[in-house]
Coordinates of C-alpha atoms in Angstrom, one line a residue:
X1 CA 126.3 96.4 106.7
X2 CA 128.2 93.0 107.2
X3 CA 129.6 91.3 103.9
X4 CA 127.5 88.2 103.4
X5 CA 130.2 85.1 103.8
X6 CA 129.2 83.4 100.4
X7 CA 129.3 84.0 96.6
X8 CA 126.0 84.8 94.9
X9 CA 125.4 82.7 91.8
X10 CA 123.4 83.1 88.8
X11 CA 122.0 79.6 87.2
X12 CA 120.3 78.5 83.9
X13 CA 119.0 75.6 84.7
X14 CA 116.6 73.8 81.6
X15 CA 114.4 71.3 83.4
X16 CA 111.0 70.6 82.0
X17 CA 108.1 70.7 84.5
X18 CA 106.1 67.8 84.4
X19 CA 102.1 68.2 83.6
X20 CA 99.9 67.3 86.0
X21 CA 96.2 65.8 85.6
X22 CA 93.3 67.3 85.3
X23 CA 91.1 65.6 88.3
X24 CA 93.8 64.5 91.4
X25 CA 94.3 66.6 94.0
X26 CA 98.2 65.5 93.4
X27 CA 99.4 63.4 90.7
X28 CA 98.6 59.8 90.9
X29 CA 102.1 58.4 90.0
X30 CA 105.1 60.6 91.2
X31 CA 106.9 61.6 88.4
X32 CA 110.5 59.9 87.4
X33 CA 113.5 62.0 89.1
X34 CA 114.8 64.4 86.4
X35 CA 118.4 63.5 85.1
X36 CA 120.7 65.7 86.5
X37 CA 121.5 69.0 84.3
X38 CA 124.4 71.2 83.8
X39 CA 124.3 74.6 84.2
X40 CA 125.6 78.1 83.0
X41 CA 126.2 80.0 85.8
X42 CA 127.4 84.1 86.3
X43 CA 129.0 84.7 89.8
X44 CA 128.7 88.2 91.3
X45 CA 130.8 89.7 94.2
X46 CA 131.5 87.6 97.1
X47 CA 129.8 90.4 99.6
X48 CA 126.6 91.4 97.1
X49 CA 123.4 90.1 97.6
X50 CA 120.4 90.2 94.9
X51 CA 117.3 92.0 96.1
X52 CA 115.2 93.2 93.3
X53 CA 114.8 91.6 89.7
X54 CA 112.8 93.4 86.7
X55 CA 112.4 92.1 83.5
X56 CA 112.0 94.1 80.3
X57 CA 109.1 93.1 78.7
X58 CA 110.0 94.2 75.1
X59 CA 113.4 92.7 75.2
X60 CA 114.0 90.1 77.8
X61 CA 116.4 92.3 79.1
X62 CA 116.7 91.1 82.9
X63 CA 117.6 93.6 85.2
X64 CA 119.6 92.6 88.8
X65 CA 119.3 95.4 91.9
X66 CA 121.9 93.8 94.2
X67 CA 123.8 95.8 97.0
X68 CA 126.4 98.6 95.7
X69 CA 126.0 97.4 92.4
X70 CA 122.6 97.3 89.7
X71 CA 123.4 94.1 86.8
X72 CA 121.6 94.3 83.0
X73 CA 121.8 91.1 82.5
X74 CA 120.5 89.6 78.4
X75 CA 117.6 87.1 78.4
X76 CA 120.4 83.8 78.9
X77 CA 121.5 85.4 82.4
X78 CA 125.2 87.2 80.6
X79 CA 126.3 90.3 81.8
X80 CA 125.7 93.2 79.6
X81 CA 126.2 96.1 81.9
X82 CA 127.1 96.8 85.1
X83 CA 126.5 100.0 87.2
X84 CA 127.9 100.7 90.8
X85 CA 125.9 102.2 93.2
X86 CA 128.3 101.8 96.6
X87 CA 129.5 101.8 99.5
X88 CA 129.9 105.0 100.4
X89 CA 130.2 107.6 103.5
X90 CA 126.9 107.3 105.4
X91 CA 125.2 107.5 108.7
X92 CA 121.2 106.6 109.2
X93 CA 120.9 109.1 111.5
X94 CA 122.1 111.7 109.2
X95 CA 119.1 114.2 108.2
X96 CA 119.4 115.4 105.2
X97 CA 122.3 113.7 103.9
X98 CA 125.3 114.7 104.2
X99 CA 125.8 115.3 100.7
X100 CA 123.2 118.0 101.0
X101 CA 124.8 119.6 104.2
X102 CA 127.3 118.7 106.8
X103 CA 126.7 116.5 109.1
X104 CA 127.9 115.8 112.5
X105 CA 127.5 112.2 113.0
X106 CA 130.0 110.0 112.5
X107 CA 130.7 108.6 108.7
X108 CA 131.1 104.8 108.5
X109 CA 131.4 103.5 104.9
X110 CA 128.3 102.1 104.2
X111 CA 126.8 99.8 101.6
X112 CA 124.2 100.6 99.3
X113 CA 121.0 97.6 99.4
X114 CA 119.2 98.3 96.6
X115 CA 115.3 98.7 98.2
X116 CA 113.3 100.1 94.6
X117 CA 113.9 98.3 90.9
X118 CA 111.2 99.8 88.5
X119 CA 111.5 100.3 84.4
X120 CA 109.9 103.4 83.3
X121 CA 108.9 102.2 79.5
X122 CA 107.7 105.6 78.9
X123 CA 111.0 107.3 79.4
X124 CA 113.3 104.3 78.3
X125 CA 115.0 104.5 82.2
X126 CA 115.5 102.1 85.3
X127 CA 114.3 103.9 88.3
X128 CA 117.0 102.4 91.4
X129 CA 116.7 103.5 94.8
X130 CA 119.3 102.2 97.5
X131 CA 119.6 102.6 100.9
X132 CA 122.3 105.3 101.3
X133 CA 121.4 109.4 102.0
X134 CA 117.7 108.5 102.9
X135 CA 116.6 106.7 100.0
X136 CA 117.8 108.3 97.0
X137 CA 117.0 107.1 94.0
X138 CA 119.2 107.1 90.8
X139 CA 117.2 107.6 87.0
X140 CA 119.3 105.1 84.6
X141 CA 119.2 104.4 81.2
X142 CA 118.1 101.2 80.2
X143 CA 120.8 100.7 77.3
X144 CA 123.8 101.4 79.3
X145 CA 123.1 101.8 82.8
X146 CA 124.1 105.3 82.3
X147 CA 123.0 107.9 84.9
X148 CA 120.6 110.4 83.6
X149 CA 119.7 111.8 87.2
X150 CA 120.1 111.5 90.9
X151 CA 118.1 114.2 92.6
X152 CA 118.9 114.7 95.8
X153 CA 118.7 118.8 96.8
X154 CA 114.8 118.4 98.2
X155 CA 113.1 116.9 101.0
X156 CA 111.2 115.1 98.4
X157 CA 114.0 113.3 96.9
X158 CA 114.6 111.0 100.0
X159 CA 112.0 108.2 99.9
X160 CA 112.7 106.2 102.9
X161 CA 115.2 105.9 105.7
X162 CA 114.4 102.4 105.9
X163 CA 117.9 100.3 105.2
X164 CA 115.9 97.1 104.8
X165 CA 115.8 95.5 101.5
X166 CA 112.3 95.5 100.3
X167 CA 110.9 98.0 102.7
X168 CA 109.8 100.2 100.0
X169 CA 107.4 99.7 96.9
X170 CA 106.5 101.6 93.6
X171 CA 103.8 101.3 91.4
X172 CA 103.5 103.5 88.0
X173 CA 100.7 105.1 86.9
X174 CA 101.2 105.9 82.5
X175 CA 99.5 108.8 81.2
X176 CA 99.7 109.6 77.1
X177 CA 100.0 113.4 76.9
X178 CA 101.2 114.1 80.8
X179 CA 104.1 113.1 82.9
X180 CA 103.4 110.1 84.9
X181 CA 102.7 108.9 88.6
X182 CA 104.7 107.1 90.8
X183 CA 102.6 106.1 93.9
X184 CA 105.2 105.0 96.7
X185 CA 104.6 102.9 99.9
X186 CA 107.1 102.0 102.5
X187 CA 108.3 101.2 105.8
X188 CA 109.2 104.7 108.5
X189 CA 111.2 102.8 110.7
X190 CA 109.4 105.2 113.8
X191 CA 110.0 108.4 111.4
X192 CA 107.0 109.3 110.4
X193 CA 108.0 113.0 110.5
X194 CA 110.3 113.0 107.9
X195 CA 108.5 110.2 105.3
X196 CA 104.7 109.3 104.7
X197 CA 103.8 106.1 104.4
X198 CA 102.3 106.4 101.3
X199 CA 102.6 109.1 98.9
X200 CA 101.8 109.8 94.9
X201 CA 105.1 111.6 93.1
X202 CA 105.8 113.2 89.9
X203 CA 107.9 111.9 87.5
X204 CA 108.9 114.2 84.9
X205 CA 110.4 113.5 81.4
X206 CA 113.3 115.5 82.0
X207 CA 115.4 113.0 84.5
X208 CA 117.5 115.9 86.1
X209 CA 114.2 118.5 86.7
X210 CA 113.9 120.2 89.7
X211 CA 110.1 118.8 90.3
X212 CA 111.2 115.1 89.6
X213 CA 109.5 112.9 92.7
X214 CA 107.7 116.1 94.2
X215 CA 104.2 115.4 95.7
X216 CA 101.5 115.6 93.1
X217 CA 100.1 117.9 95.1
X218 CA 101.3 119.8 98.1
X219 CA 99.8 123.1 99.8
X220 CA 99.9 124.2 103.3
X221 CA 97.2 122.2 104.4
X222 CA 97.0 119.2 102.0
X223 CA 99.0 116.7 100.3
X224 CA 99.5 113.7 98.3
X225 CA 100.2 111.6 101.0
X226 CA 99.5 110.2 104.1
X227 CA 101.8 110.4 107.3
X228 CA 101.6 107.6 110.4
X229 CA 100.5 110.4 113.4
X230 CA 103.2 110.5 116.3
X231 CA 100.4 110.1 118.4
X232 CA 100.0 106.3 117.0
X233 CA 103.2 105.2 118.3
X234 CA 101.6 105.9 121.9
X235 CA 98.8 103.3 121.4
X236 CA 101.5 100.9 119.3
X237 CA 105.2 102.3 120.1
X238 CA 106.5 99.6 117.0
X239 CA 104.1 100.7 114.8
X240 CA 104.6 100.6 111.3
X241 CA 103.2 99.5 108.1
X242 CA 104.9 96.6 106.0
X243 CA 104.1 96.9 102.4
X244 CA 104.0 93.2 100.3
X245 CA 102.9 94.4 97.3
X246 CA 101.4 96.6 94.9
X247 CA 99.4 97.1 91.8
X248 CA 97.1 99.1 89.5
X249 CA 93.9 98.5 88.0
X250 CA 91.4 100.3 86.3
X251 CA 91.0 103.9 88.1
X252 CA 92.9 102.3 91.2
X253 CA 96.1 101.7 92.7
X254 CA 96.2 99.1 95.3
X255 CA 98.7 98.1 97.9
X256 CA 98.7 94.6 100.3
X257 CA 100.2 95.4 103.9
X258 CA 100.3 94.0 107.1
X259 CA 99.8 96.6 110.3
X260 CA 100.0 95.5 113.7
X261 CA 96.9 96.5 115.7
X262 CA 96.1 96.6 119.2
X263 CA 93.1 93.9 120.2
X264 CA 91.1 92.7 122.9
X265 CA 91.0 88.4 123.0
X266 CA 87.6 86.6 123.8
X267 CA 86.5 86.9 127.7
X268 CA 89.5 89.2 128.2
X269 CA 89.9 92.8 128.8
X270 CA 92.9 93.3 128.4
X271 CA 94.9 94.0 124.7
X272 CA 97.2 92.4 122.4
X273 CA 99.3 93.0 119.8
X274 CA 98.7 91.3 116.6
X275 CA 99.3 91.3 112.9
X276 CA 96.1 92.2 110.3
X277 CA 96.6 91.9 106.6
X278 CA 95.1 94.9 104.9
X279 CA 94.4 95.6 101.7
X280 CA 94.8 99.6 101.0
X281 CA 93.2 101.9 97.5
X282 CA 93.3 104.8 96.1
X283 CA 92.1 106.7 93.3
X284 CA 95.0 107.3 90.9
X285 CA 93.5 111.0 90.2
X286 CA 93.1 111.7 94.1
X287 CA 96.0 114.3 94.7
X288 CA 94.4 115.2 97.8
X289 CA 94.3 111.1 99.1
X290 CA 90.9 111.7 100.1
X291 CA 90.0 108.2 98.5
X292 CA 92.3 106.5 100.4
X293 CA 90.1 103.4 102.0
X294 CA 91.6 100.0 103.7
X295 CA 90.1 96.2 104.0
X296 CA 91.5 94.1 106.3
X297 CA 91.5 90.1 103.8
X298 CA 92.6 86.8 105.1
X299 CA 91.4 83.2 103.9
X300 CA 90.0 80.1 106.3
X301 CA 89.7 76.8 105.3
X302 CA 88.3 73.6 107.7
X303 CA 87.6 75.7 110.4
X304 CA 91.5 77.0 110.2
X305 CA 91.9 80.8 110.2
X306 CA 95.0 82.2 107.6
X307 CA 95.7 85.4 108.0
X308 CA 99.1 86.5 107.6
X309 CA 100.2 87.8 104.0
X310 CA 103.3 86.4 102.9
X311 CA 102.7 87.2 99.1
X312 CA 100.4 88.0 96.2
X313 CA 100.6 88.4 92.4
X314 CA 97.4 89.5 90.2
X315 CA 96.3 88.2 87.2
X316 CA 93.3 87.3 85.1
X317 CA 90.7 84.5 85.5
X318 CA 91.0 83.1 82.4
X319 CA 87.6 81.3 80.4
X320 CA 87.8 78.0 82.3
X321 CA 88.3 79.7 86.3
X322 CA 85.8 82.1 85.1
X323 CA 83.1 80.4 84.5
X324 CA 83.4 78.8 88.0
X325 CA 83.6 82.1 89.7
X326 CA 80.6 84.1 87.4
X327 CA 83.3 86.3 86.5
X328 CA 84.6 87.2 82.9
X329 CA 87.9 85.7 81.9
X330 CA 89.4 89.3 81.5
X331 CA 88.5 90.1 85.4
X332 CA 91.2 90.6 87.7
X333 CA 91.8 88.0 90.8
X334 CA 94.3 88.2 93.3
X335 CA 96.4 85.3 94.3
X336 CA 97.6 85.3 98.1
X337 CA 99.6 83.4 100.0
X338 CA 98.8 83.7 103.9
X339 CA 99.9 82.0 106.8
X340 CA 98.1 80.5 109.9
X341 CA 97.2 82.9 112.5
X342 CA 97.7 86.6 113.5
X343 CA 101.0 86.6 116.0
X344 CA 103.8 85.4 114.8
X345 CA 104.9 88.0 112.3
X346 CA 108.7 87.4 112.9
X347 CA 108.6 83.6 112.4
X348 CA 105.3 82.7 110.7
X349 CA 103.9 78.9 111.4
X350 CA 104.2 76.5 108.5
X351 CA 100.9 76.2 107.5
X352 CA 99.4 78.1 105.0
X353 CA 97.0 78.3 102.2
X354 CA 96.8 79.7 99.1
X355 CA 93.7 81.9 98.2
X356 CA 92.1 83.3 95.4
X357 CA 90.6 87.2 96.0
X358 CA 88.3 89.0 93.4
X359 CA 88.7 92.1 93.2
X360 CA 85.6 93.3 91.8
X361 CA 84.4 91.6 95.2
X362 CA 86.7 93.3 97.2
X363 CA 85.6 96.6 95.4
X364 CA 82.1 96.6 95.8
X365 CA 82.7 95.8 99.7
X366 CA 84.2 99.2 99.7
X367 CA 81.5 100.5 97.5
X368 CA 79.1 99.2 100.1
X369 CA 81.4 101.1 103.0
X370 CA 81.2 104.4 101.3
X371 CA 77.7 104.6 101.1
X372 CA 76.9 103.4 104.6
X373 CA 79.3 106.2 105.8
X374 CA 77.8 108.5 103.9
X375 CA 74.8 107.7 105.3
X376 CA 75.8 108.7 108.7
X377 CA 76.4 105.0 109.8
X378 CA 79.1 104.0 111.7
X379 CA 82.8 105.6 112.5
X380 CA 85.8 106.2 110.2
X381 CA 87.4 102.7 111.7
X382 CA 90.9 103.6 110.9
X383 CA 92.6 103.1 114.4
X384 CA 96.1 103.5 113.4
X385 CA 95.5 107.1 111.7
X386 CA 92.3 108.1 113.6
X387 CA 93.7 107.4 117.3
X388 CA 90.2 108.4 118.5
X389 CA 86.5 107.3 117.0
X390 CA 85.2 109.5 114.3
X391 CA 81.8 109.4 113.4
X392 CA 80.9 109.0 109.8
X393 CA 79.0 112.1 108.3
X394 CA 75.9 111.9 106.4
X395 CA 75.9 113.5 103.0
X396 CA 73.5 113.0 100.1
X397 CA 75.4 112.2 96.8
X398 CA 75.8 108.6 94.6
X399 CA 78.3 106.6 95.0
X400 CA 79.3 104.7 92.4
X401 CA 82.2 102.3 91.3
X402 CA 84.6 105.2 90.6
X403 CA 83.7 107.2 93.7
X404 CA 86.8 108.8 94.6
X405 CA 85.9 110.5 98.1
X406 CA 85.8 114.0 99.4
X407 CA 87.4 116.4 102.2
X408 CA 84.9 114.6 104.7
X409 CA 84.6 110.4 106.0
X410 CA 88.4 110.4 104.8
X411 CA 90.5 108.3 105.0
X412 CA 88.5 105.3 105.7
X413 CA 88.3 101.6 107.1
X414 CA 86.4 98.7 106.8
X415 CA 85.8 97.1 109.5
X416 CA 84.7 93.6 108.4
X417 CA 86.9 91.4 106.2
X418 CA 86.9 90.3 103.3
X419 CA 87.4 86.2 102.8
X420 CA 89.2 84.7 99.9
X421 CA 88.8 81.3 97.9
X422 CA 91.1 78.5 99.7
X423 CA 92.3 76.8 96.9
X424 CA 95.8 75.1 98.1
X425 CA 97.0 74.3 101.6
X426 CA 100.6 73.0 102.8
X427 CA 100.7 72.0 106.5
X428 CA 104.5 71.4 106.6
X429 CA 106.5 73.3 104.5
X430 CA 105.3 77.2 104.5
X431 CA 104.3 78.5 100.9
X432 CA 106.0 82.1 100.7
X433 CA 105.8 83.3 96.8
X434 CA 103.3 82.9 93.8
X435 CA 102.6 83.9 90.8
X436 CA 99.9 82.8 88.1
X437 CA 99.1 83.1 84.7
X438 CA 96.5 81.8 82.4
X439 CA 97.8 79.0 80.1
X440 CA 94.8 77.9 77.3
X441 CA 92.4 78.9 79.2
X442 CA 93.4 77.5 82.3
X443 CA 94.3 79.2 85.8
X444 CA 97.8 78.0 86.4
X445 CA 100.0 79.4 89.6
X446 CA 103.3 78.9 90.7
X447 CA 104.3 79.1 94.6
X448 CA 107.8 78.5 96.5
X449 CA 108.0 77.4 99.8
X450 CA 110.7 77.4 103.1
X451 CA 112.2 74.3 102.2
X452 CA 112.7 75.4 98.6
X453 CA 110.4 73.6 96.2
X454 CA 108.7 74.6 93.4
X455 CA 104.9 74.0 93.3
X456 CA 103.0 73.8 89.8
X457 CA 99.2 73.9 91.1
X458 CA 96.4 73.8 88.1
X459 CA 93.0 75.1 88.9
X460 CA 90.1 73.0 88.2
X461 CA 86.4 74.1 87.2
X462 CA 85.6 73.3 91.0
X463 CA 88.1 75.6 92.8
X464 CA 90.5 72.2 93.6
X465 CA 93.8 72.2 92.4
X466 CA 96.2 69.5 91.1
X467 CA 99.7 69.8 92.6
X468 CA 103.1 68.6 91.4
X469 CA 106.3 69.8 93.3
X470 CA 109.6 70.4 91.3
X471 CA 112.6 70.2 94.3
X472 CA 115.5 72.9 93.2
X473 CA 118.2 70.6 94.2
X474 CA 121.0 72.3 95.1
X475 CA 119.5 75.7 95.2
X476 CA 117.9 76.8 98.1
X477 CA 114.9 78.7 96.6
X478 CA 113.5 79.6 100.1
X479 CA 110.9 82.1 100.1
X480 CA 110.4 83.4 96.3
X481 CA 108.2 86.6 96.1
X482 CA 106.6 87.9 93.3
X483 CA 105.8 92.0 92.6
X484 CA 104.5 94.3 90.1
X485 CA 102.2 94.7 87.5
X486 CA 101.0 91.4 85.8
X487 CA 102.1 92.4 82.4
X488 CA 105.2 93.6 83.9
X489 CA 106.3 91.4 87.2
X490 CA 108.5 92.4 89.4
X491 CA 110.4 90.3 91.7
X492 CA 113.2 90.7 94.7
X493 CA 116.0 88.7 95.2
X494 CA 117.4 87.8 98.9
X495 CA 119.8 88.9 101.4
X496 CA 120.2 86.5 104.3
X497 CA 120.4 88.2 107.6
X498 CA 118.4 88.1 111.0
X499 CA 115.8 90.3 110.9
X500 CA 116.3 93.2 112.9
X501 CA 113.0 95.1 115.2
X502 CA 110.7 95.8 113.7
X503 CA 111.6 93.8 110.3
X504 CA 109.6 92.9 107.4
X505 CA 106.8 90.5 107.6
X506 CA 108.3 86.9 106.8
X507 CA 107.9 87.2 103.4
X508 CA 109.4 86.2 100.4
X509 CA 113.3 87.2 99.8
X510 CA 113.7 85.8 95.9
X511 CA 112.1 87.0 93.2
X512 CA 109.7 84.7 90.5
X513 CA 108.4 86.5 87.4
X514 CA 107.5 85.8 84.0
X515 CA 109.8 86.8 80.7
X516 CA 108.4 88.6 78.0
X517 CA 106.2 86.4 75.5
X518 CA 105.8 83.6 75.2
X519 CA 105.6 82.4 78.7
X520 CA 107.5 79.2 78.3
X521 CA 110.1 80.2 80.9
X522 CA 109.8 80.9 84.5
X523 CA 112.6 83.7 86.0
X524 CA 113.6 83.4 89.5
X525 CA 116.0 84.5 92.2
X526 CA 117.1 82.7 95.3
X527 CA 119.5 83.7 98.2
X528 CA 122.3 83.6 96.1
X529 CA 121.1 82.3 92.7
X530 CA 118.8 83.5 89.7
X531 CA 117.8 80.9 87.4
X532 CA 115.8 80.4 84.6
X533 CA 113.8 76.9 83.8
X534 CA 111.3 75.8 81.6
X535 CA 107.9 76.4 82.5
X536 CA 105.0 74.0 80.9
X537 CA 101.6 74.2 81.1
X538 CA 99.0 71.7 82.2
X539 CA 98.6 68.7 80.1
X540 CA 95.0 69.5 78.2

């Protein structure tokens, strides 16, 4: 991997947002420039570059996946710890790794991007899985960064051959009295015999045990996961699935994708290759993946369609948002940031909107699905994994909100989608990152765009928003994503290089996420820089 040609910095920066009204689409006055502030800054190695960021949500203990090396940083951005993780002796093409058996491909020395940064609060460990050998993934401990495991001797143990940052995504399912879940999704870079797409894993309480990331479930005919069939790559020879983000809720765990898809344009017969946002569930007690259902979502506002995912973050309604809506504050909504149109994955227009999904909504539209399929109605609509037309079977049972699918009408696709709430749109300068957050009973969301601004947008009791932009200065905040759980957000940090075929979607390459409580601090990471600023609410 080439050395990036610039240091990566680490900023506190202390500027007050500014509160916006509470009726203006934007603010009627624009605010008086900030004076300019000094900053404490912690330089990393010239050649790293910062790709995931969690936050501890009990200490404020930040934690930095950048490549060859993984950062515990305290809550002010000083380095506590730091663990290295590369280069080392490595070639891609090299199955199973060599450190498992010998290979005859020639070793280059390699650098290790970290693609995976999750905390395991159960078991008190950070769960860091690079690029190098596959996609193995190191167990540390959160204190000292010390290394409590590495598996590596299985099949099972190497989670993607992807060397992309961000290609792959993790999302933790917590039991009480049994060992948890680790649902992962990624990338197969055109190897879909040696990784699924999307798989559920064990993770044991004993960091060095043999079963530790073993399928869930795993016979000779079924599994706990889902493989991309070679014969896909006939129809679509770049096929693959990019994964945005991820998140639980309720008996569900939920992942935001785009897939390309083969269609045919008005008046033409012949086909073209364009991009669909999908929305993908499961049932987290589905070891057999027969729940496994997708939506294709996208937003339109003023007769413009938006339908390429660039980011999402999901949080709660909140008492004011919610009354709008006829949903309880407590309910889950998903905030999305799309682009215009369905082509240009690689280099996404500037427009784009910013949408509000419910997911109780987008649940009962699969609700509906199910039982029409289970009426006989319709075919499986799953083109990418079904290469043929499958007829739905009829079957007489209830389907309820839980439903969680059988050995028949599996896996399944709906074929109509699902429409969010336009809420914001930029024309100029391309929103790539949010997150949102309910401040006094108020909807409040924070996205980053291209150019690197920072926009504070309050949602009214009429689905309008009020709008003030805070400009980064110096530090070029382009394209600030936001991942994880709401209660525990993860973000990823940036590595500038030219995508290479197929890349990721043009998504965001920082990371935005909120501290622990209280919330009067906003945590991001830029190409090159992770900062800290104060984050206000509206102006009540």
């Amino acid at each position: 991997m080439k050395a990036m040609p610039w240091n990566w910095t680490c900023l506190l920066s202390h500027l007050l947002m500014v509160g916006m009204g509470s009726s203006t689409l934007l603010p009627r006055q624009p605010p008086p420039p900030s004076p300019k502030r000094s900053f404490v800054t912690f330089r990393g190695e010239p050649a790293e570059g910062f790709n995931h960021l969690v936050v501890d949500e009990r200490t404020g203990h930040i934690y930095l996946g950048a490549v060859n090396r993984i950062y515990k940083l305290s809550s002010d951005l000083k380095v506590l710890v730091t663990h290295q993780t590369g280069p080392d002796e490595d070639n891609p093409k090299c199955y199973p790794p060599r450190i498992v058996q010998t290979c005859n491909e020639p070793l280059t020395t390699t650098n290790n991007v970290n693609k995976m940064l999750l905390i395991d609060y159960k078991e008190n460990r950070l769960i860091a899985c690079g690029s190098l050998y596959q996609g193995i993934c190191k167990l540390l401990r959160l204190e000292d960064l010390f290394k409590l495991g590495e598996p590596f001797h299985k099949k099972e143990h190497y989670l993607s051959g992807v060397n992309e940052s961000g290609s792959v995504f993790g999302v933790i399912v917590s039991y009480s009295n049994l060992d948890d879940k680790l649902f992962i999704a990624t990338a197969v870079d055109g190897k879909p015999e040696y990784f699924p797409t999307i798989s559920s894993r064990k993770l044991t309480k004993n960091s060095e045990a043999d079963g530790m990331f073993a399928y869930v479930f795993h016979d000779e005919f079924v599994a706990s996961m889902i493989k991309i069939p070679s014969d896909t790559f006939t129809v679509i020879p770049d096929f693959d699935i990019y994964y945005v983000y991820g998140f639980s809720s309720g008996n569900f765990v939920y992942f935001l994708t785009l897939q390309p898809e083969m269609v045919s344009p008005p008046g033409s017969t012949t086909k073209e290759q364009v991009y669909t946002s999908k929305l993908v569930r499961l049932c987290k007690e589905d070891t057999a993946f027969n729940s496994y259902v997708e939506v294709p979502i996208g937003c339109e506002r003023s007769g413009v369609e938006y339908r390429l995912l660039q980011a999402a973050y999901l949080s709660k309604a909140g008492a004011v948002l919610a009354r709008t809506l006829g949903v309880r504050p407590e309910d889950d909504l998903l905030f999305t940031v799309f682009s215009k149109g369905q082509k240009r994955k690689m280099k996404s227009l500037d427009e784009s909107a910013l949408c509000i999904f419910i997911l109780k909504q987008i649940n009962d539209r699969i609700k509906e699905r199910l039982q029409s399929c289970y009426r006989g109605e319709g075919t499986l609509d799953l083109a990418w994994l079904k290469v043929k037309d499958i007829p739905c079977s009829s079957a007489l049972l209830t389907i309820d909100d839980n439903f969680c699918g059988l050995d028949m009408n599996a896996p399944l696709g709906v074929s109509e989608m699902v429409r969010g709430i336009p809420v914001f749109t930029e024309d100029r300068d391309r929103m790539t990152s949010v997150i949102a957050y309910v401040y006094k009973n108020h909807s409040l969301a924070f996205v980053g765009t291209k150019s690197g601004k920072l926009k504070k947008i309050l949602l009214h009791k009429h689905i309008s928003c009020s709008a003030h932009q805070l400009l980064l200065g110096e530090c070029d905040a382009d394209q600030l994503p936001s991942r994880g759980d709401p209660k525990k957000p993860h973000g990823r940090g940036a590595v500038k290089r030219e995508p290479k075929a197929p890349p990721q979607p043009e998504a965001p390459r920082g990371g935005i996420k909120l501290p622990h409580p209280p919330p009067r601090t906003l945590l991001f990471t830029s190409p090159g820089e992770d900062f800290q600023i104060s984050m206000g609410g509206p102006r009540l």
